[in-house]
Short mmCIF file of C-alpha atoms in Angstrom, two decimals:
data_model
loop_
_atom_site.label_atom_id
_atom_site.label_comp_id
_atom_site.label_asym_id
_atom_site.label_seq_id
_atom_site.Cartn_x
_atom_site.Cartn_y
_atom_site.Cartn_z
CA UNK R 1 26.89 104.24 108.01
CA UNK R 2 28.32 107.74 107.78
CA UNK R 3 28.01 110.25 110.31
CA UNK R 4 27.81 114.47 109.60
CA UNK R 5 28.50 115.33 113.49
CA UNK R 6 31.48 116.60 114.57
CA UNK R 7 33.84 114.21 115.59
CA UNK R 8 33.25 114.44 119.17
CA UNK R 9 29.26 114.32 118.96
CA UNK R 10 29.95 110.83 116.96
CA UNK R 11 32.27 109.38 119.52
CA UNK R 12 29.54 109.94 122.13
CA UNK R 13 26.84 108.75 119.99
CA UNK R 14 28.54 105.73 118.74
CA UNK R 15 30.00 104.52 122.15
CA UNK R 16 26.33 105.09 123.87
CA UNK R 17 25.62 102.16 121.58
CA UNK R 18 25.76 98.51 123.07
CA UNK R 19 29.00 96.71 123.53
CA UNK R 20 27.87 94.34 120.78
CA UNK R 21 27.75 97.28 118.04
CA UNK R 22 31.66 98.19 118.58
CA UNK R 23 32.79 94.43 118.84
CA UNK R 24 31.38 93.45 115.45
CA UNK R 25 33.56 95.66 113.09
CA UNK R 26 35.86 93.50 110.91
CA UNK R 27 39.11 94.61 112.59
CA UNK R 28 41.59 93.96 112.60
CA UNK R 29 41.94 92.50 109.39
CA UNK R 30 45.82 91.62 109.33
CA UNK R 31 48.80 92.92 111.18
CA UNK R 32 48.61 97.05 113.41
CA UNK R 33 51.64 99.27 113.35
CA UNK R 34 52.01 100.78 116.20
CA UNK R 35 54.15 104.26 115.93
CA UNK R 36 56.46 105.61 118.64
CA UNK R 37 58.41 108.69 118.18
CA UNK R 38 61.03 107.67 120.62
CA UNK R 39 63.71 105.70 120.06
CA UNK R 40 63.16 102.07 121.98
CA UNK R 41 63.97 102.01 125.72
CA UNK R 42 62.01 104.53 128.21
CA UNK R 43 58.49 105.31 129.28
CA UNK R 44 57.39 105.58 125.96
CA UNK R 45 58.38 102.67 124.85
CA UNK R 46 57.41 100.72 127.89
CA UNK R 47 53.39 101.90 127.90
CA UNK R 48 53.48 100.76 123.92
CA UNK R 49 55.25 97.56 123.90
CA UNK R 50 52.98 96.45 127.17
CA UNK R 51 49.42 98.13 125.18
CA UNK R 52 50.87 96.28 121.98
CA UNK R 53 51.70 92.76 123.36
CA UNK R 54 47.96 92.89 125.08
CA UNK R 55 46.17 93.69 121.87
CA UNK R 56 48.11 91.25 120.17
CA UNK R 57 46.46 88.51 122.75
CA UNK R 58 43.11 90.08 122.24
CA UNK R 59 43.23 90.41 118.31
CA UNK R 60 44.62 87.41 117.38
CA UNK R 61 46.92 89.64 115.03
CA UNK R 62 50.20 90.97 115.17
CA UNK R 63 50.75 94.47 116.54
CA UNK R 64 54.29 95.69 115.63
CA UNK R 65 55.81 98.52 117.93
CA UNK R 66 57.45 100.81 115.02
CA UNK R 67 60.04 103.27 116.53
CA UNK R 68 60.14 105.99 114.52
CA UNK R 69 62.37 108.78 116.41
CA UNK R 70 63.31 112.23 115.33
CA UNK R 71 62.21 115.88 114.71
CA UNK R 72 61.08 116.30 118.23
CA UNK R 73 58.17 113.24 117.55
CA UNK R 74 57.26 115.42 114.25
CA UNK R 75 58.40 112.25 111.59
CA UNK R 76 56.64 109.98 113.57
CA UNK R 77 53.50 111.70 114.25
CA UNK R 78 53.59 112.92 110.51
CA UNK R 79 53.79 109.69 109.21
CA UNK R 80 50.68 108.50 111.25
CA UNK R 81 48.74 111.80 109.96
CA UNK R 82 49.20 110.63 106.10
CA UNK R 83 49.03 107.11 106.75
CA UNK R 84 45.69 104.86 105.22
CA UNK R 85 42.90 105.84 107.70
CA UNK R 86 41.61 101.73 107.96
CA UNK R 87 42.58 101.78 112.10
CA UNK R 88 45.86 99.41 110.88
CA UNK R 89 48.30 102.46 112.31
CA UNK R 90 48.48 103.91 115.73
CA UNK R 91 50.52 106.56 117.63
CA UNK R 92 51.83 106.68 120.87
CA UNK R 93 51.36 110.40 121.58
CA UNK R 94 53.24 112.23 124.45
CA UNK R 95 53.03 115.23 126.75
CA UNK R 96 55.42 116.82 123.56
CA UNK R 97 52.23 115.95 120.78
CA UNK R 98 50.66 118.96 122.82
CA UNK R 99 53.69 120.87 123.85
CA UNK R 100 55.03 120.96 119.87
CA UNK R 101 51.87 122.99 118.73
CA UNK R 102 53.66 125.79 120.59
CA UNK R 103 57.08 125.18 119.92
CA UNK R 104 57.17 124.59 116.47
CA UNK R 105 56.13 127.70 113.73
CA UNK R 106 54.91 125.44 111.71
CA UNK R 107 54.01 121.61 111.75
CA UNK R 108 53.55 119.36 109.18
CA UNK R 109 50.33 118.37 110.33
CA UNK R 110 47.37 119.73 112.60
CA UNK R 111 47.84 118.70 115.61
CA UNK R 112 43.86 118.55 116.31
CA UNK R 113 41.93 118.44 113.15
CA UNK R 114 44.27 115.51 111.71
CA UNK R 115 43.75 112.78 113.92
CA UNK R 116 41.10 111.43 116.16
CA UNK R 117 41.57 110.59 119.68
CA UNK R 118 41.20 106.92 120.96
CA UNK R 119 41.81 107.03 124.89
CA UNK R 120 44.47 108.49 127.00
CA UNK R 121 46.37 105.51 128.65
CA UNK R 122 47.33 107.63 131.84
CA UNK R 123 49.84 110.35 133.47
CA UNK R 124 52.73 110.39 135.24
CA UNK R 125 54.73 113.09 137.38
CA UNK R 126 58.21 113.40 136.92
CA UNK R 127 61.31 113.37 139.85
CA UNK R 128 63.42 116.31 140.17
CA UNK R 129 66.62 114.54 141.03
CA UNK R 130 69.67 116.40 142.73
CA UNK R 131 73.16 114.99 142.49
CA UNK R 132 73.57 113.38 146.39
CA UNK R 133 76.33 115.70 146.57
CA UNK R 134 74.59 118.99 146.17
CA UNK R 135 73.71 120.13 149.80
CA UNK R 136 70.24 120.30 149.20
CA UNK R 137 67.45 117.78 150.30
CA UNK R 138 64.13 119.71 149.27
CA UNK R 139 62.85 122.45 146.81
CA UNK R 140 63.17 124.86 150.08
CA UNK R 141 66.88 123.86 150.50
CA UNK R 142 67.41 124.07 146.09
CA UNK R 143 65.91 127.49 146.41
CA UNK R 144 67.77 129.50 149.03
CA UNK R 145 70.77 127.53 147.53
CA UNK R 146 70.21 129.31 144.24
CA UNK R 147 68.84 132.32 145.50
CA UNK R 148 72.36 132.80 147.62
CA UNK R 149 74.23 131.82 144.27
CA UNK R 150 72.63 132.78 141.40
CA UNK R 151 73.30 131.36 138.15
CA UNK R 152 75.43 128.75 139.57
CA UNK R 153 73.04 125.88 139.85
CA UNK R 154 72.04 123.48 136.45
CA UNK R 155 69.38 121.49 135.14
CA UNK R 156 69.54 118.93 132.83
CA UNK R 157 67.35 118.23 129.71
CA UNK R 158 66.64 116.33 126.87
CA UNK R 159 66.30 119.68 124.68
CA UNK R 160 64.85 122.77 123.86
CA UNK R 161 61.63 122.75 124.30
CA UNK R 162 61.38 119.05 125.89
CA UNK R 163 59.30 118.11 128.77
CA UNK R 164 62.48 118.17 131.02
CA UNK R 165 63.35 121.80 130.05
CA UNK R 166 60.13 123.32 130.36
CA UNK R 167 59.23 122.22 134.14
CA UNK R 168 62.76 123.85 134.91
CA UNK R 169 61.42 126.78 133.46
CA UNK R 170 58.56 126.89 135.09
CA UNK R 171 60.26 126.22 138.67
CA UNK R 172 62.45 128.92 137.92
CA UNK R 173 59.43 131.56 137.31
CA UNK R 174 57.43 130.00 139.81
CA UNK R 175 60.64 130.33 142.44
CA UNK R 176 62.28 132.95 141.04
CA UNK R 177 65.47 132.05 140.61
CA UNK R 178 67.70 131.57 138.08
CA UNK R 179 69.76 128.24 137.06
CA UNK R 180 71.83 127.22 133.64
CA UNK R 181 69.52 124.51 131.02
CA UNK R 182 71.80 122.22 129.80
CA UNK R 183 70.83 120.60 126.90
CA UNK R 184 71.61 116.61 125.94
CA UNK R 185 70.60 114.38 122.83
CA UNK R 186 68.84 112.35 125.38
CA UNK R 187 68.73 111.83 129.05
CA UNK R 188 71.00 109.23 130.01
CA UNK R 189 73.87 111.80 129.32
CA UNK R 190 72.42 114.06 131.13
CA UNK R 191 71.68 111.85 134.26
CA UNK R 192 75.34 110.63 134.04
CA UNK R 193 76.19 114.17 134.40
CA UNK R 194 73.92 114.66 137.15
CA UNK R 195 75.31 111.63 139.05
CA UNK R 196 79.05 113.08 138.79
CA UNK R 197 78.36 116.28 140.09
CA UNK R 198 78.91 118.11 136.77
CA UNK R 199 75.08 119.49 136.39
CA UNK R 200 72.95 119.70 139.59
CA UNK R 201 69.67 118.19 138.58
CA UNK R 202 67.34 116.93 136.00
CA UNK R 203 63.78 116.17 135.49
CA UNK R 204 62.57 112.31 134.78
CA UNK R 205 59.85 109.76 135.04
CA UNK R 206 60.61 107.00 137.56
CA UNK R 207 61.20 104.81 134.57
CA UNK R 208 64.50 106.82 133.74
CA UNK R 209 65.16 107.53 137.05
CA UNK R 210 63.66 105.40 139.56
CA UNK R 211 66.51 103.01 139.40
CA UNK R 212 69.50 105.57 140.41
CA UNK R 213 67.43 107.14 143.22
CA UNK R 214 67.43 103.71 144.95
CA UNK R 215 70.89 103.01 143.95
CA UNK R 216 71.82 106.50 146.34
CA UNK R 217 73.04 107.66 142.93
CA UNK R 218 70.59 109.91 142.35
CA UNK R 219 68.41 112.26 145.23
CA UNK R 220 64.83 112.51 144.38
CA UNK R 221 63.60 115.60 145.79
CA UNK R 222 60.36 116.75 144.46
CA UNK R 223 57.88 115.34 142.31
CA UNK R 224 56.35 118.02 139.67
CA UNK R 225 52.70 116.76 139.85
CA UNK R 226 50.23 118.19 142.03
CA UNK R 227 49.31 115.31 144.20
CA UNK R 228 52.58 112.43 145.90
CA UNK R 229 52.80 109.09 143.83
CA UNK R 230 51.46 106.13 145.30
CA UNK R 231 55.28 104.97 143.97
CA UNK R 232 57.14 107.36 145.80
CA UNK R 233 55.24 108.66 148.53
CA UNK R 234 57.82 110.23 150.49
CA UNK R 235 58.69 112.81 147.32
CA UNK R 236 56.82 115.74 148.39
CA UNK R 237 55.56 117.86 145.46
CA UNK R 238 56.84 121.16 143.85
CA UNK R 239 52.95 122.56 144.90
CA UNK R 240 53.49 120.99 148.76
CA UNK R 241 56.56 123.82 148.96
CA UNK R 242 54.56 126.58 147.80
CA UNK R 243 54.41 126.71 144.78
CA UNK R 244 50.58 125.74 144.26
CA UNK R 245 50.23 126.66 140.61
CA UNK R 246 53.39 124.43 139.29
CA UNK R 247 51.76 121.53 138.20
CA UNK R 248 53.26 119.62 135.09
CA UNK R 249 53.05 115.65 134.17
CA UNK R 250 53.56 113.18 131.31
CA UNK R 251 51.13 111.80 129.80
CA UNK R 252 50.57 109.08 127.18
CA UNK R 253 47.26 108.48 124.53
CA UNK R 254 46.48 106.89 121.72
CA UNK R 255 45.86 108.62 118.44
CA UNK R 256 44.93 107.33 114.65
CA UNK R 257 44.03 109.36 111.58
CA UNK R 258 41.31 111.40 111.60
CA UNK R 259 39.15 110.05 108.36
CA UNK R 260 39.44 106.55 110.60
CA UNK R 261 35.84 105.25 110.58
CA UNK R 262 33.99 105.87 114.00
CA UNK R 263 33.12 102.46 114.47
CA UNK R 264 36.81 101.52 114.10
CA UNK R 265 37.52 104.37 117.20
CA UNK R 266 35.16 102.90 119.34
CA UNK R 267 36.40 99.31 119.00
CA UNK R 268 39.70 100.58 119.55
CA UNK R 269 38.50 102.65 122.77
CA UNK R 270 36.70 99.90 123.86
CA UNK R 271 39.74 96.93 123.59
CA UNK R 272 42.37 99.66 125.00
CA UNK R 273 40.31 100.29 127.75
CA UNK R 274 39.54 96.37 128.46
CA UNK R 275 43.22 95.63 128.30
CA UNK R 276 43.67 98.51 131.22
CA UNK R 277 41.41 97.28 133.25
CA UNK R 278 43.69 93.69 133.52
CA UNK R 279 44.72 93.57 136.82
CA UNK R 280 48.70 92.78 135.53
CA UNK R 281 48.96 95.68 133.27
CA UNK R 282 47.45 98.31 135.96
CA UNK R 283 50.41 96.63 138.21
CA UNK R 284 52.80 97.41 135.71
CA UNK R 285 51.73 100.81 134.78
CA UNK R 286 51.37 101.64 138.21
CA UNK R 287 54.81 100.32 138.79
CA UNK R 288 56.66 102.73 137.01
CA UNK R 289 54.41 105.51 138.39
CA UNK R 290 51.61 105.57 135.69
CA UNK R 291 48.11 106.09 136.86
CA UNK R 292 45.96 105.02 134.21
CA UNK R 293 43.06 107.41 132.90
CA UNK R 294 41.48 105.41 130.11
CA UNK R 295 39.15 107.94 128.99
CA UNK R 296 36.75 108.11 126.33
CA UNK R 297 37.94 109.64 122.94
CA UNK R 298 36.07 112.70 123.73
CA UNK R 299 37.17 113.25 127.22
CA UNK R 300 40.85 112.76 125.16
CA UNK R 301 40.58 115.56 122.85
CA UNK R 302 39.28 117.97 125.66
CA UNK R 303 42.35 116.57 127.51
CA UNK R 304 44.51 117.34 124.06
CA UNK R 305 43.26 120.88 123.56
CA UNK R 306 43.36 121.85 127.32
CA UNK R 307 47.29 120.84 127.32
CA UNK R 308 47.89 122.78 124.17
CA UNK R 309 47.11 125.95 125.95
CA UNK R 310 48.65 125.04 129.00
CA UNK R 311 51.65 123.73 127.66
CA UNK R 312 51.93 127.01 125.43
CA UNK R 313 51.97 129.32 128.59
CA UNK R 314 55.04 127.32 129.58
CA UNK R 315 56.55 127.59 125.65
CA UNK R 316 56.08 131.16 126.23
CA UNK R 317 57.65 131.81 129.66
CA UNK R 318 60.68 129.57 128.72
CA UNK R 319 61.44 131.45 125.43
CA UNK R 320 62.32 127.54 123.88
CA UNK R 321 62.76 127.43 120.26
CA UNK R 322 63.29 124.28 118.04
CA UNK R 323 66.53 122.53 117.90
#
């Protein structure tokens, strides 16, 4: 059966269907890749390996986590664009699959007519941490501090353009004030130099994070989504100090190419969805400060083209270019 509606329409169409109609296409047939453009270790990598080992259980067949880091996600992402359409290769896509349509002149792919969405997995704020010997306990406290000394205070990032370096950017237009970006090849340096005192803060899911703050090695004090995690619900939010309009999370979908058969989606969208309804994985997601979203593939791509603007307006105020 072929459809001649626009992708969206034929999501709808084809998941209005019974249960029984998705649940009968022949897949998988043998082993799924599974493509993250991270290297292993992280959030990233956690949401994959956990969606991977569950569809493994369901499917009967393999599904191999493939890290496949570099260019910013670009090789990774790329390679899923060009790869056979038979629903055999995923990608993990992040906040930066939205963020990179803006940063980037040019991409080796289209970010929205090459692939079609599956289902959003869920969303995550991030913790502003401090080093516990700056003298600041709030975004309040952060603010006058840099207000009084301007220029003097630091964020951490993982790079240009990175998740990390545009929410400073945006708390710096949305405060006013003005602190250094100081770029790493990763976090973990960066959080190191957090730690000693050597850069005053950094942006990072409680996955990268979470651990330090407990250890008193780290001071979490603001989370950069608009509503508290149920995880940390003592971290007021950036919005809560007045800033009502910063608002910026992670986030973390599914994606395959975009010739994939619609049938192939749907049974996709529909195991993904069963899988994060388990009552172990929403523990574990929820753990490490992930509220799941499983939405539709159509509600996805709204989501996907929605963040593409957004995330441009922040592109644009930060002035990030490409490393």
């Amino acid at each position: 059966m072929k459809c001649f509606l626009p992708y969206m329409s034929c999501a709808g169409v084809l998941l209005s269907m019974p249960a029984s109609a998705a649940t009968t296409v022949d897949f998988p047939t043998r082993s799924v890749r599974f493509i993250v453009p991270y290297t292993p270790g992280a959030i990233n990598d956690f949401v994959a390996r956990l969606t991977a080992q569950k569809l493994t259980d369901a499917w009967g067949k393999q599904v191999v986590v493939d890290n496949r880091p570099g260019g910013g996600t670009l090789i990774g992402s790329e390679l899923v664009a060009k790869s056979n359409p038979d629903g055999h290769t995923l990608l993990l896509v992040p906040t930066a699959f939205a963020i990179n349509v803006s940063l980037y002149p040019k991409l080796p792919y289209d970010t929205v007519r090459d692939f079609a969405p599956v289902t959003q997995i869920g969303s995550g704020p991030y913790l502003m941490v401090c080093a516990p010997q700056l003298p600041v306990k709030n975004i309040k406290e952060l603010v006058a501090l840099a207000k009084a000394k301007p220029g003097t205070l630091s964020y951490a990032s993982t790079g240009s353009g990175g998740s990390a370096h545009l929410m400073g950017e945006l708390l710096k237009a949305s405060a006013g004030i003005d602190m250094q970006h100081i770029p790493y090849k990763g976090l973990a340096p960066g959080i190191t130099d957090v730690m000693s005192g050597q850069v005053s803060c950094t942006f990072g899911t409680q996955v990268a994070v979470g651990g330090q703050v407990k250890a008193g090695r780290l001071r979490a004090i603001a989370l950069t989504g608009n509503v508290r995690s149920k995880t940390a619900p003592d971290v007021p939010t950036i919005a809560e100090a007045g800033y009502a309009d910063y608002h910026a999370t992670g986030w973390w979908g599914v994606v395959v190419p975009a010739a994939t058969s619609k049938f192939i989606v749907a049974k996709l969208h529909a195991d993904i969805v069963r899988l994060l309804g388990l009552p172990d994985v929403r523990e574990r997601l929820e753990g490490q400060g992930v509220e799941i979203a499983a939405t539709s593939p159509a509600q996805f791509e709204k989501f996907i083209r929605e963040e593409i603007v957004r995330w441009g307006k922040a592109v644009k105020v930060s002035g990030a270019k490409p490393e």
